[in-house]
Amino acid sequence: MLASRSPDVITLGCRLNLAESETIRSLAGARDMVVINGCGVTNEAVRQTRVAVRRARRDRPGAEIVVTGCASEMDRAAFAAMPEVDRIVPNAAKLLPATWGGFPNHRPARRHARAFVGVQNGCDHSCTFCAIPLGRGPSRSDPIGQVVARIAELVEDGAQEVVLTGVDLTSYADGLGALVETILTDVPRLPRLRLSSLDTIEIDDRLFELVTSEPRVMPHLHLSLQSGDDLILKRMKRRHSRREAVAMVERLKARREIVIGADLIAGFPTETDEAAANTLEILADCDIVHAHIFPFSPRDRTPAAKMPQVPPGVIRERAARLREAAARRRAAWLPTLVGSDQPIVIEKPGDRGHTPGFAEVRLPQPMSTIGDIATVRITAAADDHLIGIPA
């Protein structure tokens, strides 16, 4: 779960929320207001959004507390009933200048070492566990020209790495490969382009070629796998099989040293011990070193909530087993980078950054301007990060 706090905006959830919060921040301006841009992907995410609302009221008792995002979209009545909440903004209105009294051409300030750019929203698929379409609506994409202009503006303001985000990024209307190719061509000064979560079944030949051959596209892909068992994938209404996922990773890694991350759900309804073992094994089969593990959480109005549930204790045990295995794989991968020189984008407070493969590097002391690219020599590896010095 990503979370970030500024004086005016609190963001929970996905990278798309981070990108949207930057726009909200630029439109809201300096006023006595706290905006909670919440997440509704799981029951725990909704709970964390409520916690953030209550904390905001304690910290800023005189501020206007505004709630937006998928959590309040899917559970509007519950958030409206919270005494701490002054206003709820629908997802469809949260990027409109009129909502915040801002100006449509106001340029957002760059606040992150990596600039998150949302290019797609909503989803047309019907995964049985997912409530996000209820909060985000159908799939829609920003025009290529608009995206390119936004990225060019960010680069002009000093951005060294841009992350393309979306609810279902690979369903980008004009083709994600076409978008990536246009960005690389039309914004030649952009050093690093990173892609957010991808659906393996939608990685077409054009996108595959760019990911495996273009050095400005970071060699790090995060895949929306969810399970390593074919029957569970069918019950999730995912569109790929285990074999297809493994084959795509093998194709990618045969062309380039690409680092793989993945989302995996533990304890989906009807998941047997054998199915759970298949998901555990896909960590190795897909060479996953960046794993996001989610214990299954039934969401109202989703088909999976009506399926036979796995006992909560079993879900927790399976999630813990997946996390432990993923941590072991990460701890074994990081030492392979010791002795190499790695370009990193310097992140706050100036003593850390991430390699092209998204390994975190920590430095003994701040060494450069935040947001700049610096080359570091990797001298050691801890269990979950690298240690480097200026090269």
GROMACS .gro file of C-alpha atoms in nm:
model
  391
    1MET     CA    1   0.000   0.000   0.000
    2LEU     CA    2   0.142   0.332  -0.105
    3ALA     CA    3   0.083   0.630   0.122
    4SER     CA    4   0.205   0.986   0.107
    5ARG     CA    5   0.133   1.300   0.314
    6SER     CA    6   0.168   1.666   0.227
    7PRO     CA    7   0.034   1.970   0.415
    8ASP     CA    8  -0.283   1.961   0.202
    9VAL     CA    9  -0.331   1.617   0.046
   10ILE     CA   10  -0.315   1.267   0.192
   11THR     CA   11  -0.290   0.990  -0.066
   12LEU     CA   12  -0.356   0.620  -0.015
   13GLY     CA   13  -0.353   0.344  -0.271
   14CYS     CA   14  -0.218   0.316  -0.620
   15ARG     CA   15   0.022   0.517  -0.833
   16LEU     CA   16  -0.272   0.656  -1.027
   17ASN     CA   17  -0.396   0.811  -0.702
   18LEU     CA   18  -0.051   0.966  -0.653
   19ALA     CA   19  -0.067   1.121  -0.999
   20GLU     CA   20  -0.420   1.250  -0.941
   21SER     CA   21  -0.324   1.397  -0.604
   22GLU     CA   22  -0.059   1.610  -0.772
   23THR     CA   23  -0.331   1.763  -0.989
   24ILE     CA   24  -0.561   1.812  -0.689
   25ARG     CA   25  -0.279   1.981  -0.498
   26SER     CA   26  -0.211   2.221  -0.783
   27LEU     CA   27  -0.580   2.310  -0.820
   28ALA     CA   28  -0.663   2.338  -0.450
   29GLY     CA   29  -0.380   2.582  -0.385
   30ALA     CA   30  -0.299   2.722  -0.042
   31ARG     CA   31  -0.610   2.706   0.173
   32ASP     CA   32  -0.716   2.561   0.505
   33MET     CA   33  -0.820   2.228   0.358
   34VAL     CA   34  -0.711   1.866   0.385
   35VAL     CA   35  -0.802   1.634   0.097
   36ILE     CA   36  -0.796   1.259   0.162
   37ASN     CA   37  -0.764   1.077  -0.171
   38GLY     CA   38  -0.859   0.731  -0.049
   39CYS     CA   39  -0.837   0.375  -0.176
   40GLY     CA   40  -1.111   0.113  -0.196
   41VAL     CA   41  -0.926  -0.187  -0.336
   42THR     CA   42  -0.967  -0.387  -0.011
   43ASN     CA   43  -1.159  -0.357   0.315
   44GLU     CA   44  -0.831  -0.273   0.484
   45ALA     CA   45  -0.772   0.010   0.237
   46VAL     CA   46  -1.115   0.154   0.320
   47ARG     CA   47  -1.037   0.125   0.692
   48GLN     CA   48  -0.707   0.308   0.641
   49THR     CA   49  -0.894   0.585   0.458
   50ARG     CA   50  -1.126   0.627   0.756
   51VAL     CA   51  -0.826   0.635   0.989
   52ALA     CA   52  -0.667   0.905   0.771
   53VAL     CA   53  -0.987   1.113   0.789
   54ARG     CA   54  -0.996   1.097   1.169
   55ARG     CA   55  -0.625   1.177   1.196
   56ALA     CA   56  -0.663   1.474   0.963
   57ARG     CA   57  -0.940   1.616   1.181
   58ARG     CA   58  -0.725   1.575   1.494
   59ASP     CA   59  -0.423   1.734   1.327
   60ARG     CA   60  -0.614   2.018   1.157
   61PRO     CA   61  -0.927   2.081   1.368
   62GLY     CA   62  -1.017   2.400   1.182
   63ALA     CA   63  -0.957   2.275   0.828
   64GLU     CA   64  -1.217   2.168   0.574
   65ILE     CA   65  -1.187   1.790   0.545
   66VAL     CA   66  -1.262   1.669   0.192
   67VAL     CA   67  -1.273   1.300   0.097
   68THR     CA   68  -1.241   1.166  -0.257
   69GLY     CA   69  -1.114   0.851  -0.428
   70CYS     CA   70  -1.247   0.499  -0.463
   71ALA     CA   71  -1.316   0.441  -0.093
   72SER     CA   72  -1.571   0.722  -0.067
   73GLU     CA   73  -1.706   0.647  -0.416
   74MET     CA   74  -1.792   0.289  -0.319
   75ASP     CA   75  -1.908   0.363   0.037
   76ARG     CA   76  -2.037   0.718   0.007
   77ALA     CA   77  -2.305   0.691   0.278
   78ALA     CA   78  -2.060   0.566   0.540
   79PHE     CA   79  -1.811   0.847   0.473
   80ALA     CA   80  -2.088   1.108   0.458
   81ALA     CA   81  -2.197   0.993   0.804
   82MET     CA   82  -1.851   1.053   0.953
   83PRO     CA   83  -1.866   1.373   1.164
   84GLU     CA   84  -1.510   1.458   1.058
   85VAL     CA   85  -1.602   1.485   0.687
   86ASP     CA   86  -1.710   1.822   0.550
   87ARG     CA   87  -1.739   1.731   0.180
   88ILE     CA   88  -1.718   1.430  -0.051
   89VAL     CA   89  -1.595   1.479  -0.406
   90PRO     CA   90  -1.688   1.208  -0.661
   91ASN     CA   91  -1.403   1.047  -0.855
   92ALA     CA   92  -1.546   1.189  -1.176
   93ALA     CA   93  -1.511   1.544  -1.042
   94LYS     CA   94  -1.185   1.529  -0.851
   95LEU     CA   95  -0.967   1.651  -1.141
   96LEU     CA   96  -1.200   1.930  -1.253
   97PRO     CA   97  -1.068   2.282  -1.180
   98ALA     CA   98  -1.417   2.397  -1.079
   99THR     CA   99  -1.421   2.144  -0.794
  100TRP     CA  100  -1.129   2.313  -0.623
  101GLY     CA  101  -1.162   2.668  -0.751
  102GLY     CA  102  -0.840   2.631  -0.948
  103PHE     CA  103  -0.736   2.726  -1.298
  104PRO     CA  104  -0.728   2.463  -1.577
  105ASN     CA  105  -0.386   2.569  -1.708
  106HIS     CA  106  -0.216   2.595  -1.371
  107ARG     CA  107   0.107   2.394  -1.379
  108PRO     CA  108   0.142   2.142  -1.094
  109ALA     CA  109   0.463   2.164  -0.896
  110ARG     CA  110   0.682   1.854  -0.921
  111ARG     CA  111   0.692   1.705  -0.572
  112HIS     CA  112   0.832   1.355  -0.631
  113ALA     CA  113   1.164   1.231  -0.768
  114ARG     CA  114   0.954   1.027  -1.008
  115ALA     CA  115   0.669   1.206  -1.183
  116PHE     CA  116   0.353   0.994  -1.191
  117VAL     CA  117   0.136   1.056  -1.498
  118GLY     CA  118  -0.210   0.900  -1.517
  119VAL     CA  119  -0.299   0.819  -1.877
  120GLN     CA  120  -0.590   0.575  -1.835
  121ASN     CA  121  -0.873   0.538  -1.587
  122GLY     CA  122  -1.149   0.289  -1.517
  123CYS     CA  123  -1.178  -0.073  -1.632
  124ASP     CA  124  -1.399  -0.269  -1.872
  125HIS     CA  125  -1.310  -0.611  -1.729
  126SER     CA  126  -1.508  -0.796  -1.466
  127CYS     CA  127  -1.259  -0.967  -1.237
  128THR     CA  128  -1.477  -1.130  -0.972
  129PHE     CA  129  -1.275  -0.998  -0.677
  130CYS     CA  130  -1.243  -0.635  -0.790
  131ALA     CA  131  -1.459  -0.343  -0.686
  132ILE     CA  132  -1.251  -0.080  -0.866
  133PRO     CA  133  -1.489  -0.053  -1.168
  134LEU     CA  134  -1.757   0.050  -0.916
  135GLY     CA  135  -1.535   0.336  -0.804
  136ARG     CA  136  -1.366   0.428  -1.132
  137GLY     CA  137  -1.620   0.343  -1.399
  138PRO     CA  138  -1.549   0.219  -1.755
  139SER     CA  139  -1.210   0.241  -1.923
  140ARG     CA  140  -1.116   0.573  -2.078
  141SER     CA  141  -0.782   0.709  -2.196
  142ASP     CA  142  -0.625   1.052  -2.229
  143PRO     CA  143  -0.536   1.149  -2.588
  144ILE     CA  144  -0.174   1.080  -2.688
  145GLY     CA  145  -0.110   1.447  -2.768
  146GLN     CA  146  -0.230   1.553  -2.424
  147VAL     CA  147  -0.011   1.294  -2.251
  148VAL     CA  148   0.297   1.392  -2.452
  149ALA     CA  149   0.242   1.762  -2.377
  150ARG     CA  150   0.210   1.687  -2.006
  151ILE     CA  151   0.531   1.483  -2.001
  152ALA     CA  152   0.720   1.744  -2.204
  153GLU     CA  153   0.615   2.003  -1.946
  154LEU     CA  154   0.736   1.781  -1.661
  155VAL     CA  155   1.072   1.729  -1.831
  156GLU     CA  156   1.101   2.104  -1.884
  157ASP     CA  157   1.045   2.143  -1.509
  158GLY     CA  158   1.329   1.897  -1.440
  159ALA     CA  159   1.166   1.553  -1.419
  160GLN     CA  160   1.420   1.278  -1.489
  161GLU     CA  161   1.184   0.981  -1.461
  162VAL     CA  162   0.817   0.954  -1.556
  163VAL     CA  163   0.594   0.667  -1.447
  164LEU     CA  164   0.289   0.594  -1.665
  165THR     CA  165  -0.004   0.488  -1.449
  166GLY     CA  166  -0.359   0.369  -1.498
  167VAL     CA  167  -0.620   0.137  -1.352
  168ASP     CA  168  -0.575  -0.098  -1.651
  169LEU     CA  169  -0.275   0.058  -1.821
  170THR     CA  170  -0.235  -0.198  -2.099
  171SER     CA  171  -0.589  -0.124  -2.219
  172TYR     CA  172  -0.480   0.227  -2.324
  173ALA     CA  173  -0.714   0.311  -2.614
  174ASP     CA  174  -0.455   0.384  -2.884
  175GLY     CA  175  -0.230   0.100  -2.769
  176LEU     CA  176   0.022   0.134  -2.487
  177GLY     CA  177   0.305   0.050  -2.727
  178ALA     CA  178   0.202   0.338  -2.955
  179LEU     CA  179   0.188   0.574  -2.657
  180VAL     CA  180   0.533   0.471  -2.530
  181GLU     CA  181   0.684   0.502  -2.877
  182THR     CA  182   0.536   0.851  -2.925
  183ILE     CA  183   0.661   0.969  -2.586
  184LEU     CA  184   1.013   0.847  -2.658
  185THR     CA  185   1.013   1.011  -3.000
  186ASP     CA  186   0.846   1.341  -2.910
  187VAL     CA  187   1.015   1.394  -2.572
  188PRO     CA  188   1.377   1.304  -2.652
  189ARG     CA  189   1.507   1.473  -2.336
  190LEU     CA  190   1.320   1.231  -2.107
  191PRO     CA  191   1.592   1.002  -1.964
  192ARG     CA  192   1.375   0.737  -1.795
  193LEU     CA  193   1.025   0.606  -1.860
  194ARG     CA  194   0.878   0.350  -1.623
  195LEU     CA  195   0.554   0.155  -1.666
  196SER     CA  196   0.313   0.081  -1.385
  197SER     CA  197   0.121  -0.246  -1.344
  198LEU     CA  198   0.065  -0.439  -1.669
  199ASP     CA  199  -0.169  -0.717  -1.774
  200THR     CA  200   0.047  -0.986  -1.937
  201ILE     CA  201  -0.219  -1.083  -2.191
  202GLU     CA  202  -0.221  -0.726  -2.330
  203ILE     CA  203   0.155  -0.690  -2.387
  204ASP     CA  204   0.143  -0.680  -2.767
  205ASP     CA  205   0.437  -0.706  -3.006
  206ARG     CA  206   0.491  -0.331  -3.030
  207LEU     CA  207   0.508  -0.285  -2.653
  208PHE     CA  208   0.719  -0.600  -2.615
  209GLU     CA  209   0.976  -0.467  -2.863
  210LEU     CA  210   1.006  -0.133  -2.684
  211VAL     CA  211   1.029  -0.284  -2.336
  212THR     CA  212   1.301  -0.527  -2.442
  213SER     CA  213   1.510  -0.299  -2.666
  214GLU     CA  214   1.468   0.065  -2.564
  215PRO     CA  215   1.719   0.169  -2.292
  216ARG     CA  216   1.506   0.465  -2.182
  217VAL     CA  217   1.226   0.225  -2.083
  218MET     CA  218   1.323   0.096  -1.741
  219PRO     CA  219   1.388  -0.282  -1.724
  220HIS     CA  220   1.131  -0.336  -1.451
  221LEU     CA  221   0.779  -0.464  -1.511
  222HIS     CA  222   0.512  -0.513  -1.248
  223LEU     CA  223   0.260  -0.773  -1.364
  224SER     CA  224  -0.100  -0.817  -1.253
  225LEU     CA  225  -0.084  -1.195  -1.206
  226GLN     CA  226  -0.307  -1.241  -0.895
  227SER     CA  227  -0.271  -1.623  -0.888
  228GLY     CA  228  -0.055  -1.904  -1.016
  229ASP     CA  229  -0.336  -2.158  -1.040
  230ASP     CA  230  -0.542  -2.198  -1.356
  231LEU     CA  231  -0.874  -2.285  -1.187
  232ILE     CA  232  -0.846  -1.988  -0.950
  233LEU     CA  233  -0.755  -1.762  -1.244
  234LYS     CA  234  -1.075  -1.876  -1.420
  235ARG     CA  235  -1.282  -1.812  -1.108
  236MET     CA  236  -1.123  -1.468  -1.084
  237LYS     CA  237  -1.219  -1.415  -1.453
  238ARG     CA  238  -0.861  -1.328  -1.534
  239ARG     CA  239  -0.783  -1.349  -1.906
  240HIS     CA  240  -0.447  -1.526  -1.888
  241SER     CA  241  -0.343  -1.875  -1.790
  242ARG     CA  242  -0.047  -1.968  -1.576
  243ARG     CA  243   0.132  -2.101  -1.885
  244GLU     CA  244   0.081  -1.774  -2.073
  245ALA     CA  245   0.215  -1.567  -1.784
  246VAL     CA  246   0.526  -1.780  -1.746
  247ALA     CA  247   0.584  -1.784  -2.122
  248MET     CA  248   0.563  -1.402  -2.141
  249VAL     CA  249   0.819  -1.362  -1.863
  250GLU     CA  250   1.050  -1.612  -2.033
  251ARG     CA  251   1.020  -1.419  -2.363
  252LEU     CA  252   1.092  -1.087  -2.191
  253LYS     CA  253   1.394  -1.212  -1.999
  254ALA     CA  254   1.536  -1.388  -2.305
  255ARG     CA  255   1.571  -1.046  -2.472
  256ARG     CA  256   1.674  -0.826  -2.177
  257GLU     CA  257   1.758  -0.846  -1.806
  258ILE     CA  258   1.415  -0.734  -1.692
  259VAL     CA  259   1.326  -0.735  -1.323
  260ILE     CA  260   0.981  -0.873  -1.250
  261GLY     CA  261   0.729  -0.766  -0.988
  262ALA     CA  262   0.376  -0.898  -0.943
  263ASP     CA  263   0.050  -0.866  -0.754
  264LEU     CA  264  -0.065  -1.192  -0.594
  265ILE     CA  265  -0.378  -1.267  -0.390
  266ALA     CA  266  -0.368  -1.521  -0.108
  267GLY     CA  267  -0.679  -1.712  -0.007
  268PHE     CA  268  -0.915  -1.639  -0.296
  269PRO     CA  269  -1.250  -1.821  -0.242
  270THR     CA  270  -1.230  -2.198  -0.309
  271GLU     CA  271  -0.846  -2.186  -0.308
  272THR     CA  272  -0.718  -2.529  -0.205
  273ASP     CA  273  -0.378  -2.613  -0.059
  274GLU     CA  274  -0.272  -2.728  -0.407
  275ALA     CA  275  -0.385  -2.402  -0.567
  276ALA     CA  276  -0.202  -2.203  -0.299
  277ALA     CA  277   0.112  -2.408  -0.368
  278ASN     CA  278   0.084  -2.324  -0.739
  279THR     CA  279   0.078  -1.952  -0.655
  280LEU     CA  280   0.376  -1.998  -0.426
  281GLU     CA  281   0.567  -2.170  -0.706
  282ILE     CA  282   0.498  -1.894  -0.959
  283LEU     CA  283   0.732  -1.669  -0.760
  284ALA     CA  284   1.018  -1.884  -0.889
  285ASP     CA  285   0.865  -1.968  -1.227
  286CYS     CA  286   0.832  -1.595  -1.312
  287ASP     CA  287   1.149  -1.492  -1.123
  288ILE     CA  288   0.952  -1.243  -0.913
  289VAL     CA  289   1.161  -1.025  -0.680
  290HIS     CA  290   0.916  -0.738  -0.624
  291ALA     CA  291   0.599  -0.903  -0.490
  292HIS     CA  292   0.287  -0.728  -0.359
  293ILE     CA  293   0.091  -0.984  -0.157
  294PHE     CA  294  -0.276  -0.918  -0.079
  295PRO     CA  295  -0.477  -1.140   0.161
  296PHE     CA  296  -0.816  -1.186  -0.003
  297SER     CA  297  -1.074  -0.943   0.130
  298PRO     CA  298  -1.437  -0.981   0.007
  299ARG     CA  299  -1.579  -0.657  -0.133
  300ASP     CA  300  -1.950  -0.589  -0.139
  301ARG     CA  301  -2.122  -0.619  -0.478
  302THR     CA  302  -1.852  -0.843  -0.624
  303PRO     CA  303  -1.913  -1.205  -0.731
  304ALA     CA  304  -1.620  -1.333  -0.523
  305ALA     CA  305  -1.791  -1.214  -0.204
  306LYS     CA  306  -2.066  -1.474  -0.269
  307MET     CA  307  -1.828  -1.764  -0.331
  308PRO     CA  308  -1.728  -2.016  -0.062
  309GLN     CA  309  -1.473  -1.833   0.151
  310VAL     CA  310  -1.138  -1.958   0.279
  311PRO     CA  311  -1.113  -1.931   0.662
  312PRO     CA  312  -0.942  -1.605   0.768
  313GLY     CA  313  -0.669  -1.787   0.958
  314VAL     CA  314  -0.580  -1.991   0.649
  315ILE     CA  315  -0.571  -1.674   0.438
  316ARG     CA  316  -0.331  -1.508   0.684
  317GLU     CA  317  -0.107  -1.816   0.688
  318ARG     CA  318  -0.093  -1.839   0.308
  319ALA     CA  319  -0.024  -1.466   0.274
  320ALA     CA  320   0.258  -1.492   0.530
  321ARG     CA  321   0.408  -1.786   0.343
  322LEU     CA  322   0.400  -1.592   0.015
  323ARG     CA  323   0.558  -1.285   0.178
  324GLU     CA  324   0.835  -1.493   0.336
  325ALA     CA  325   0.914  -1.666   0.005
  326ALA     CA  326   0.909  -1.334  -0.180
  327ALA     CA  327   1.141  -1.179   0.081
  328ARG     CA  328   1.386  -1.468   0.041
  329ARG     CA  329   1.390  -1.423  -0.334
  330ARG     CA  330   1.450  -1.049  -0.298
  331ALA     CA  331   1.727  -1.106  -0.044
  332ALA     CA  332   1.896  -1.350  -0.284
  333TRP     CA  333   1.865  -1.112  -0.581
  334LEU     CA  334   2.004  -0.794  -0.427
  335PRO     CA  335   2.361  -0.927  -0.368
  336THR     CA  336   2.390  -0.999  -0.742
  337LEU     CA  337   2.405  -0.620  -0.792
  338VAL     CA  338   2.696  -0.563  -0.553
  339GLY     CA  339   2.996  -0.422  -0.741
  340SER     CA  340   2.789  -0.276  -1.023
  341ASP     CA  341   2.744   0.091  -1.110
  342GLN     CA  342   2.378   0.194  -1.108
  343PRO     CA  343   2.209   0.519  -1.217
  344ILE     CA  344   1.953   0.627  -0.959
  345VAL     CA  345   1.713   0.918  -0.932
  346ILE     CA  346   1.787   1.089  -0.599
  347GLU     CA  347   1.484   1.082  -0.369
  348LYS     CA  348   1.397   1.265  -0.049
  349PRO     CA  349   1.580   1.341   0.173
  350GLY     CA  350   1.870   1.307  -0.075
  351ASP     CA  351   2.031   0.986   0.050
  352ARG     CA  352   1.841   0.722  -0.147
  353GLY     CA  353   1.702   0.627  -0.487
  354HIS     CA  354   1.605   0.332  -0.706
  355THR     CA  355   1.800   0.150  -0.975
  356PRO     CA  356   1.651   0.097  -1.322
  357GLY     CA  357   1.533  -0.243  -1.191
  358PHE     CA  358   1.369  -0.066  -0.894
  359ALA     CA  359   1.602  -0.189  -0.622
  360GLU     CA  360   1.622   0.068  -0.343
  361VAL     CA  361   1.970   0.213  -0.286
  362ARG     CA  362   2.064   0.395   0.033
  363LEU     CA  363   2.362   0.629   0.054
  364PRO     CA  364   2.577   0.716   0.357
  365GLN     CA  365   2.496   1.085   0.313
  366PRO     CA  366   2.303   1.315   0.077
  367MET     CA  367   2.496   1.353  -0.245
  368SER     CA  368   2.294   1.544  -0.504
  369THR     CA  369   1.987   1.750  -0.577
  370ILE     CA  370   1.662   1.562  -0.525
  371GLY     CA  371   1.527   1.448  -0.859
  372ASP     CA  372   1.866   1.439  -1.032
  373ILE     CA  373   2.020   1.121  -1.177
  374ALA     CA  374   2.346   1.010  -1.012
  375THR     CA  375   2.560   0.703  -1.072
  376VAL     CA  376   2.647   0.504  -0.761
  377ARG     CA  377   2.868   0.204  -0.694
  378ILE     CA  378   2.683  -0.073  -0.509
  379THR     CA  379   2.900  -0.179  -0.215
  380ALA     CA  380   2.671  -0.404  -0.010
  381ALA     CA  381   2.324  -0.554   0.014
  382ALA     CA  382   2.085  -0.579   0.307
  383ASP     CA  383   1.776  -0.801   0.304
  384ASP     CA  384   1.554  -0.541   0.136
  385HIS     CA  385   1.782  -0.269  -0.004
  386LEU     CA  386   2.126  -0.192  -0.145
  387ILE     CA  387   2.401   0.031  -0.007
  388GLY     CA  388   2.594   0.254  -0.245
  389ILE     CA  389   2.850   0.530  -0.270
  390PRO     CA  390   2.913   0.787  -0.545
  391ALA     CA  391   3.078   0.613  -0.840
   0.00000   0.00000   0.00000
